[in-house]
Short mmCIF file of C-alpha atoms in Angstrom, two decimals:
data_model
loop_
_atom_site.label_atom_id
_atom_site.label_comp_id
_atom_site.label_asym_id
_atom_site.label_seq_id
_atom_site.Cartn_x
_atom_site.Cartn_y
_atom_site.Cartn_z
CA MET I 89 104.52 161.10 181.74
CA LYS I 90 101.31 160.09 179.02
CA ILE I 91 102.67 156.96 176.90
CA ALA I 92 100.59 155.47 173.92
CA ILE I 93 101.24 152.13 172.77
CA ILE I 94 99.50 151.03 169.38
CA GLY I 95 99.49 147.36 169.20
CA ALA I 96 98.50 145.38 171.85
CA GLY I 97 100.95 141.80 170.84
CA ILE I 98 103.21 140.49 173.15
CA GLY I 99 105.32 143.52 172.71
CA GLY I 100 102.77 146.34 173.24
CA SER I 101 101.29 144.58 176.01
CA SER I 102 104.70 143.64 178.17
CA LEU I 103 105.73 147.20 177.52
CA ALA I 104 102.51 148.93 179.28
CA TYR I 105 103.57 146.30 182.02
CA TYR I 106 107.08 147.10 182.23
CA LEU I 107 105.85 151.19 182.25
CA GLY I 108 103.20 150.66 184.34
CA LYS I 109 105.20 149.45 187.62
CA ASN I 110 106.17 153.53 187.25
CA GLU I 111 102.41 154.97 188.56
CA GLU I 112 103.69 158.17 187.37
CA HIS I 113 103.27 156.98 183.75
CA GLU I 114 99.59 157.08 182.34
CA ILE I 115 99.28 154.42 179.65
CA THR I 116 97.33 154.23 176.68
CA VAL I 117 97.00 150.99 174.89
CA PHE I 118 95.30 151.16 170.91
CA GLU I 119 95.06 147.89 169.27
CA SER I 120 92.88 147.87 166.32
CA ARG I 121 91.73 144.09 166.38
CA GLU I 122 88.64 143.58 168.88
CA GLU I 123 90.91 141.91 171.06
CA VAL I 124 94.88 141.64 172.35
CA GLY I 125 97.13 139.27 171.32
CA GLY I 126 98.28 140.30 167.83
CA ARG I 127 99.58 137.73 165.89
CA ILE I 128 99.02 135.60 169.07
CA ARG I 129 95.68 133.62 167.81
CA ASN I 130 94.10 130.56 169.04
CA VAL I 131 91.02 128.45 168.41
CA LYS I 132 89.16 126.06 171.23
CA ILE I 133 88.84 122.09 170.26
CA ASP I 134 87.18 120.14 173.05
CA ASP I 135 88.33 121.46 176.42
CA LYS I 136 91.34 122.73 174.90
CA ILE I 137 93.12 125.58 173.58
CA VAL I 138 95.21 125.25 170.10
CA GLU I 139 97.55 128.16 169.07
CA THR I 140 97.29 129.21 165.55
CA GLY I 141 99.86 132.19 165.80
CA ALA I 142 102.72 132.09 167.62
CA GLY I 143 102.76 128.47 169.55
CA PHE I 144 105.32 128.11 172.10
CA PHE I 145 108.31 129.35 174.22
CA HIS I 146 111.17 127.51 175.13
CA SER I 147 112.58 127.05 178.53
CA VAL I 148 115.54 129.13 177.88
CA ASN I 149 112.87 132.39 177.48
CA GLN I 150 113.75 133.82 181.05
CA ASN I 151 111.69 136.78 180.51
CA ILE I 152 108.52 135.24 179.10
CA ILE I 153 108.49 132.39 181.88
CA SER I 154 108.90 135.11 184.69
CA LEU I 155 105.90 137.25 183.38
CA ALA I 156 103.46 134.18 183.25
CA ASP I 157 104.78 133.25 186.81
CA GLU I 158 104.32 136.82 187.79
CA LEU I 159 100.77 136.67 186.70
CA ASN I 160 100.56 133.34 188.25
CA LEU I 161 99.76 131.62 184.66
CA GLU I 162 100.40 127.98 184.33
CA LYS I 163 102.03 126.80 181.42
CA THR I 164 101.76 123.37 179.72
CA LYS I 165 104.98 121.44 178.10
CA LEU I 166 104.22 120.40 174.86
CA VAL I 167 103.90 116.89 173.79
CA SER I 168 106.99 116.12 171.62
CA ASP I 169 109.38 114.24 172.88
CA THR I 170 110.08 111.98 169.63
CA LEU I 171 111.33 113.44 166.34
CA GLY I 172 111.52 112.14 162.29
CA LEU I 173 112.15 113.42 159.15
CA TYR I 174 110.07 112.76 156.23
CA ASP I 175 111.21 113.21 152.53
CA GLY I 176 108.15 113.15 151.47
CA LYS I 177 107.49 109.42 150.76
CA LYS I 178 109.25 107.75 153.91
CA MET I 179 110.47 108.35 157.14
CA LEU I 180 114.50 108.88 157.16
CA TYR I 181 114.78 108.47 160.82
CA GLN I 182 112.78 108.81 163.89
CA THR I 183 114.21 109.22 167.71
CA PRO I 184 112.60 107.11 170.66
CA LYS I 185 111.31 108.75 173.28
CA SER I 186 114.60 108.46 175.75
CA ASP I 187 116.98 111.46 175.61
CA PHE I 188 119.86 108.87 175.81
CA TRP I 189 118.87 106.95 173.04
CA SER I 190 117.58 110.02 171.30
CA THR I 191 120.88 111.32 171.24
CA MET I 192 122.85 107.79 170.24
CA LYS I 193 119.86 107.04 167.53
CA LEU I 194 121.47 110.82 166.09
CA LEU I 195 125.16 110.51 166.97
CA SER I 196 124.84 107.15 165.06
CA ARG I 197 123.28 108.50 161.64
CA PHE I 198 125.49 112.00 161.74
CA GLY I 199 128.04 110.47 163.78
CA PHE I 200 130.24 112.94 166.54
CA ASN I 201 130.08 116.05 163.93
CA LEU I 202 127.02 116.11 165.81
CA LEU I 203 128.77 117.30 168.46
CA LYS I 204 129.81 120.35 166.64
CA LEU I 205 126.35 121.30 166.06
CA LYS I 206 125.38 121.18 169.61
CA ALA I 207 128.21 123.32 170.91
CA GLY I 208 126.70 125.92 168.42
CA VAL I 209 123.34 125.64 169.78
CA SER I 210 124.95 125.69 173.28
CA LEU I 211 127.11 128.85 172.76
CA VAL I 212 124.09 130.77 171.72
CA LYS I 213 121.74 129.73 174.66
CA SER I 214 125.01 130.66 176.34
CA ASN I 215 125.08 134.09 175.20
CA VAL I 216 121.57 134.89 175.73
CA THR I 217 121.22 133.42 179.44
CA GLU I 218 124.51 135.94 179.87
CA PHE I 219 122.91 139.02 177.97
CA TYR I 220 119.88 139.22 180.62
CA ASP I 221 121.87 140.21 183.33
CA ASP I 222 123.02 143.16 180.82
CA ASN I 223 120.41 145.83 181.92
CA LYS I 224 122.20 148.53 180.23
CA PRO I 225 119.45 150.21 177.54
CA PHE I 226 120.84 149.61 173.78
CA LYS I 227 119.65 151.81 171.13
CA SER I 228 119.61 149.66 168.11
CA ILE I 229 119.03 145.86 167.28
CA PRO I 230 122.56 145.79 165.80
CA GLU I 231 123.64 146.92 169.36
CA MET I 232 121.54 144.43 170.69
CA ILE I 233 123.29 141.62 168.64
CA ASP I 234 126.63 142.88 169.10
CA ARG I 235 126.20 142.94 172.90
CA MET I 236 124.86 139.67 172.33
CA GLY I 237 128.14 138.50 170.54
CA PHE I 238 126.34 138.28 167.49
CA GLY I 239 127.94 140.08 164.76
CA THR I 240 129.24 137.18 162.96
CA ILE I 241 126.54 134.67 163.19
CA TYR I 242 123.44 137.30 162.65
CA THR I 243 125.76 138.46 159.23
CA ASN I 244 126.86 134.82 157.58
CA GLU I 245 123.78 132.76 156.14
CA LEU I 246 122.79 129.64 157.90
CA GLU I 247 125.01 127.68 155.80
CA THR I 248 127.44 129.01 155.40
CA GLN I 249 127.77 129.75 159.72
CA LEU I 250 127.44 126.07 160.21
CA LYS I 251 129.90 125.26 157.54
CA GLU I 252 132.74 127.54 159.51
CA MET I 253 131.83 125.82 162.44
CA GLY I 254 132.81 122.43 160.83
CA VAL I 255 129.23 121.05 160.58
CA LYS I 256 129.04 118.29 157.57
CA GLU I 257 126.30 118.77 154.92
CA LYS I 258 124.53 115.57 156.12
CA ILE I 259 123.56 117.48 159.44
CA ILE I 260 122.77 120.52 157.69
CA ALA I 261 120.35 119.37 155.24
CA GLU I 262 118.72 116.77 157.90
CA LEU I 263 118.48 118.57 160.61
CA ALA I 264 119.49 122.22 160.53
CA ILE I 265 117.49 123.11 157.52
CA PRO I 266 114.59 120.60 158.29
CA ALA I 267 113.99 122.51 162.16
CA ASN I 268 114.17 125.63 160.21
CA ARG I 269 111.69 124.87 157.78
CA THR I 270 109.42 123.68 160.33
CA ILE I 271 109.36 126.98 163.03
CA TYR I 272 109.90 130.02 160.12
CA HIS I 273 108.86 128.28 157.12
CA GLN I 274 111.33 130.26 155.08
CA CYS I 275 111.67 129.99 151.13
CA GLY I 276 115.32 129.59 151.15
CA ASP I 277 115.68 127.97 153.60
CA ARG I 278 119.57 128.23 153.64
CA GLN I 279 120.20 131.42 153.16
CA MET I 280 117.97 132.94 156.12
CA ASN I 281 120.74 134.31 158.75
CA GLY I 282 122.47 132.22 161.25
CA PHE I 283 121.24 133.57 164.57
CA ALA I 284 117.82 133.09 163.41
CA GLY I 285 118.68 129.63 162.61
CA PHE I 286 120.12 128.46 165.92
CA VAL I 287 117.04 130.00 167.49
CA SER I 288 114.68 127.15 165.39
CA LEU I 289 117.38 124.36 166.42
CA ILE I 290 117.31 125.38 170.14
CA ALA I 291 113.81 125.11 169.80
CA SER I 292 113.73 121.28 168.15
CA ASP I 293 116.75 120.47 170.53
CA ASN I 294 114.61 118.62 172.72
CA GLN I 295 114.18 120.63 175.77
CA PRO I 296 111.15 121.80 177.48
CA ILE I 297 108.94 124.33 175.19
CA TYR I 298 105.57 125.24 176.85
CA TYR I 299 102.30 126.74 175.95
CA ILE I 300 100.06 129.16 178.81
CA ASN I 301 96.98 127.24 179.57
CA ASN I 302 94.41 129.22 178.85
CA GLY I 303 96.21 130.48 175.33
CA ASN I 304 98.90 132.02 175.02
CA LYS I 305 97.18 135.68 174.24
CA THR I 306 96.09 135.67 177.70
CA LEU I 307 99.74 136.30 179.26
CA CYS I 308 99.15 139.68 176.91
CA GLN I 309 95.70 140.28 178.50
CA LYS I 310 96.88 139.77 182.05
CA LEU I 311 99.45 142.18 181.17
CA VAL I 312 97.89 144.74 180.11
CA ASP I 313 95.36 144.56 183.29
CA LYS I 314 97.73 144.64 185.92
CA SER I 315 99.70 147.69 183.46
CA GLY I 316 96.60 149.50 184.90
CA ALA I 317 96.87 150.96 181.38
CA LYS I 318 93.75 152.30 179.39
CA LEU I 319 93.02 149.81 176.64
CA HIS I 320 91.13 150.93 173.35
CA LEU I 321 90.07 147.55 171.24
CA GLY I 322 88.60 148.31 167.58
CA LYS I 323 90.59 151.68 167.86
CA LYS I 324 93.22 151.56 164.64
CA VAL I 325 95.61 154.86 164.90
CA THR I 326 95.87 156.40 161.61
CA CYS I 327 98.35 159.46 162.00
CA ILE I 328 100.83 159.99 164.33
CA SER I 329 102.07 163.92 164.27
CA GLN I 330 104.86 165.50 166.22
CA ILE I 331 103.62 168.92 168.15
CA GLU I 332 105.49 171.26 170.00
CA LYS I 333 105.65 168.78 173.39
CA GLY I 334 105.31 165.45 172.29
CA TYR I 335 102.84 163.91 169.69
CA SER I 336 99.25 164.03 168.43
CA VAL I 337 97.77 160.69 167.93
CA GLU I 338 94.83 160.50 165.83
CA ILE I 339 92.16 157.64 166.36
CA SER I 340 89.13 156.98 164.44
CA GLY I 341 88.01 160.67 163.91
CA GLU I 342 89.65 161.64 167.32
CA THR I 343 92.93 163.40 168.36
CA LEU I 344 94.76 162.97 171.60
CA GLU I 345 98.03 164.07 172.58
CA PHE I 346 100.99 162.43 173.80
CA ASP I 347 104.81 162.61 175.79
CA THR I 348 105.98 159.57 174.15
CA VAL I 349 104.64 157.17 171.36
CA VAL I 350 105.82 153.58 170.95
CA ILE I 351 104.90 151.93 167.73
CA ALA I 352 104.63 147.80 168.50
CA THR I 353 103.46 146.46 165.34
CA PRO I 354 104.86 146.00 161.94
CA LEU I 355 104.62 149.40 159.81
CA GLU I 356 104.42 147.02 156.86
CA VAL I 357 101.00 146.35 158.14
CA ALA I 358 100.33 149.20 160.33
CA ASP I 359 98.57 151.39 157.24
CA LEU I 360 100.42 154.50 159.72
CA ALA I 361 100.69 157.82 158.41
CA ILE I 362 103.78 159.42 160.73
CA LYS I 363 104.62 163.05 159.84
CA ASN I 364 106.42 166.27 160.84
CA VAL I 365 108.80 164.28 163.13
CA ASP I 366 112.40 166.33 163.54
CA ASP I 367 115.33 163.94 162.57
CA MET I 368 113.25 161.26 161.53
CA VAL I 369 114.88 158.39 160.73
CA GLU I 370 113.53 157.28 157.26
CA ILE I 371 111.80 154.06 157.22
CA THR I 372 110.66 153.75 153.58
CA SER I 373 113.45 151.32 152.62
CA TYR I 374 113.20 149.15 155.60
CA ASN I 375 109.40 147.60 154.17
CA ARG I 376 110.40 143.82 154.58
CA LYS I 377 108.69 141.41 152.29
CA PHE I 378 106.82 138.16 154.56
CA VAL I 379 106.68 135.04 153.73
CA PRO I 380 103.41 133.03 153.39
CA TYR I 381 102.09 130.72 156.48
CA THR I 382 99.09 128.60 157.24
CA LYS I 383 98.68 126.41 160.01
CA THR I 384 96.40 123.82 159.94
CA ILE I 385 94.95 122.20 162.70
CA VAL I 386 93.94 118.73 163.07
CA ALA I 387 91.56 116.27 165.87
CA GLY I 388 92.29 112.89 164.65
CA GLU I 389 94.41 110.12 164.71
CA ILE I 390 97.68 110.01 162.90
CA ASN I 391 97.93 107.46 160.65
CA PRO I 392 101.22 105.80 160.61
CA SER I 393 101.36 103.85 157.42
CA TYR I 394 101.05 107.08 155.54
CA PHE I 395 104.94 107.82 156.51
CA GLY I 396 105.79 104.27 156.64
CA VAL I 397 106.46 103.84 160.27
CA LYS I 398 104.47 101.69 162.60
CA GLU I 399 104.34 104.31 165.39
CA ALA I 400 104.74 107.83 164.10
CA PRO I 401 106.55 110.75 166.14
CA ASP I 402 105.49 113.72 168.16
CA MET I 403 107.56 116.16 165.71
CA ILE I 404 107.80 115.56 162.04
CA LEU I 405 110.16 117.39 160.12
CA THR I 406 111.03 117.60 156.39
CA THR I 407 113.27 117.71 153.79
CA GLU I 408 114.14 121.07 151.66
CA ASN I 409 113.46 119.26 148.10
CA SER I 410 109.89 117.29 150.46
CA SER I 411 107.22 116.71 148.35
CA ALA I 412 105.53 116.25 151.30
CA PRO I 413 102.05 118.57 151.78
CA MET I 414 103.27 120.26 154.46
CA LYS I 415 106.84 121.78 155.98
CA GLY I 416 106.63 120.43 159.27
CA MET I 417 103.95 119.31 162.24
CA ASN I 418 103.45 118.14 165.62
CA LYS I 419 101.67 116.47 168.26
CA ASN I 420 99.87 119.74 170.17
CA CYS I 421 98.05 117.90 172.46
CA ILE I 422 95.31 115.86 173.68
CA THR I 423 92.04 116.63 174.76
CA GLY I 424 89.55 115.73 177.52
CA LYS I 425 87.73 112.89 175.78
CA GLY I 426 90.71 111.40 174.42
CA VAL I 427 91.63 113.30 170.96
CA THR I 428 94.65 114.12 169.96
CA VAL I 429 95.52 117.45 168.22
CA TRP I 430 98.34 118.20 165.59
CA THR I 431 99.53 121.11 164.04
CA LEU I 432 100.59 121.33 160.55
CA SER I 433 101.87 124.47 159.13
CA GLY I 434 103.58 125.28 155.82
CA GLU I 435 102.66 127.71 152.96
CA ASP I 436 99.16 126.49 152.35
CA PRO I 437 96.49 124.92 154.08
CA VAL I 438 96.79 121.25 153.64
CA ASP I 439 94.10 119.61 151.26
CA ARG I 440 90.98 117.74 153.30
CA LYS I 441 91.77 114.52 150.79
CA GLU I 442 95.39 114.69 151.91
CA LEU I 443 94.49 114.91 155.65
CA ASP I 444 91.71 111.97 155.12
CA LYS I 445 95.47 109.71 153.78
CA MET I 446 97.57 111.17 156.98
CA PHE I 447 94.65 110.62 159.94
CA VAL I 448 91.90 108.62 160.77
CA ASP I 449 88.75 109.76 162.88
CA ILE I 450 88.88 113.13 161.89
CA SER I 451 86.59 115.11 164.17
CA GLU I 452 88.01 118.70 163.58
CA VAL I 453 90.03 120.64 160.90
CA HIS I 454 90.98 124.52 161.08
CA TYR I 455 92.48 126.51 158.89
CA ALA I 456 94.03 129.83 160.21
CA LYS I 457 96.60 132.32 158.17
CA VAL I 458 98.00 134.72 159.80
CA PRO I 459 99.77 137.33 158.49
CA TYR I 460 102.99 139.48 158.64
CA THR I 461 104.27 136.42 160.61
CA TYR I 462 108.24 135.94 159.49
CA PRO I 463 109.81 138.30 157.71
CA ASP I 464 112.36 137.56 155.04
CA LEU I 465 114.90 136.29 157.17
CA THR I 466 117.98 136.40 155.06
CA PRO I 467 120.81 138.89 156.51
CA ILE I 468 120.68 142.43 156.16
CA ALA I 469 123.42 145.05 156.78
CA PHE I 470 123.70 146.49 160.04
CA ASP I 471 122.57 150.14 158.44
CA LYS I 472 119.49 148.64 156.64
CA PHE I 473 118.25 147.40 160.19
CA PRO I 474 114.62 148.59 161.06
CA PRO I 475 115.48 151.54 163.82
CA LEU I 476 114.34 151.06 167.24
CA ILE I 477 114.54 154.83 167.68
CA LEU I 478 112.49 156.46 165.39
CA GLY I 479 112.94 160.14 166.67
CA GLU I 480 113.11 161.91 169.65
CA ASN I 481 110.31 160.45 172.34
CA LEU I 482 109.03 158.00 169.13
CA TYR I 483 109.79 154.24 168.91
CA TYR I 484 109.22 150.87 167.54
CA VAL I 485 109.21 147.56 168.79
CA ASN I 486 109.15 145.11 165.62
CA GLY I 487 112.51 145.68 163.63
CA VAL I 488 113.66 142.92 165.93
CA ASP I 489 111.43 140.19 163.63
CA SER I 490 114.20 140.89 161.09
CA LEU I 491 116.68 139.20 162.96
CA SER I 492 114.36 136.40 165.16
CA PRO I 493 110.37 136.65 165.12
CA THR I 494 109.84 135.49 168.66
CA MET I 495 107.34 136.41 171.71
CA GLU I 496 110.91 136.39 173.92
CA SER I 497 112.12 138.67 171.09
CA SER I 498 109.42 141.36 171.09
CA ILE I 499 109.43 141.37 175.26
CA ILE I 500 113.51 141.86 175.13
CA VAL I 501 112.79 144.84 172.54
CA ALA I 502 109.72 146.02 175.06
CA LYS I 503 111.84 145.74 177.93
CA ASN I 504 114.49 147.70 176.66
CA ILE I 505 112.39 150.51 175.34
CA SER I 506 111.04 150.93 179.20
CA ARG I 507 114.56 151.07 180.19
CA LEU I 508 115.30 154.05 177.39
CA ILE I 509 111.95 155.93 178.64
CA GLU I 510 112.74 155.76 182.18
CA SER I 511 116.35 156.99 180.94
CA ASN I 512 114.93 159.94 179.51
#
């Protein structure tokens, strides 16, 4: 079977890898940029690769960890042992390095109501873990959500879901919402869907989170290499048309034919015409709004007095009405020269004058704005979800971004599409 994959981000590259296990497939990957990785991007500071796009993955992300192990890629734990909440004027709380004392610190502030939040996080992790054992292909993202047992959690807004679980406002305002601001940068922090909210809580739950040593996009390159696919960089697909047997794909004035086509890039940014597809699902109504997102990367030592503390925590969250110049920040790594690298995230880049107050001995500053990173994550009706199957033998990976845009979710959908293709 001749298969075209449009996009070489984590979704397209992992799909190529899974399909490549069947030697009868002839796979071609088209990427409009001059390198693989899609929204996974990085900069190099001294001897370290620092992520400016998809920054990390969690220890519960079985697919990405399995792929990294299969390809012998080393991963490093992100340095985030301590946590603090900043309101723009002072640090409201700060946890110690010890897991035990960190929990005690949070319990002293929030009381045993904190256990209700942790129970919700544990339930989400448990359901996702069980879903990994479900090898039956799903035909839509809502079906996947239902089989994970998250129908109610998804359709509820984060704030509503937490209150129904009995979580008090103090925890919502000082833990749940700040975690979401840092991870997903949503403008309406309380209005995002409950599932995405819990994913952001998992990421800040004092459990190991990792990145690939030579950069996360190294995983994309290795997946494509291992798949045996033909990779065409700098080749933008402009049109897909259904023909008598399969599809014609137009690239830079050239037309090629394939049995199956998979779109693995957000349709909102693809500038891609899709023509003559029998019984094609209408997709114009699925256009999503994306939130502004910028990372400011700073190599330098943090100034604790800026935050009103003697020692700054490794991860700093901010309150929803914070006057801070960023939504969140975390210690990324320490270079071979002993320089600490920090990542600050928010809608806009942090001004250099402000950085000079926050840090001392700054050696490098990098700004990275990756378009189309996070869509508006407010709940949408299941019948309004971007489709997984656009037409016969025509598939779409990135509809899952409306649920929770992570590397792992893209891999889950890519793996599922490979199963759908094999079942046909």
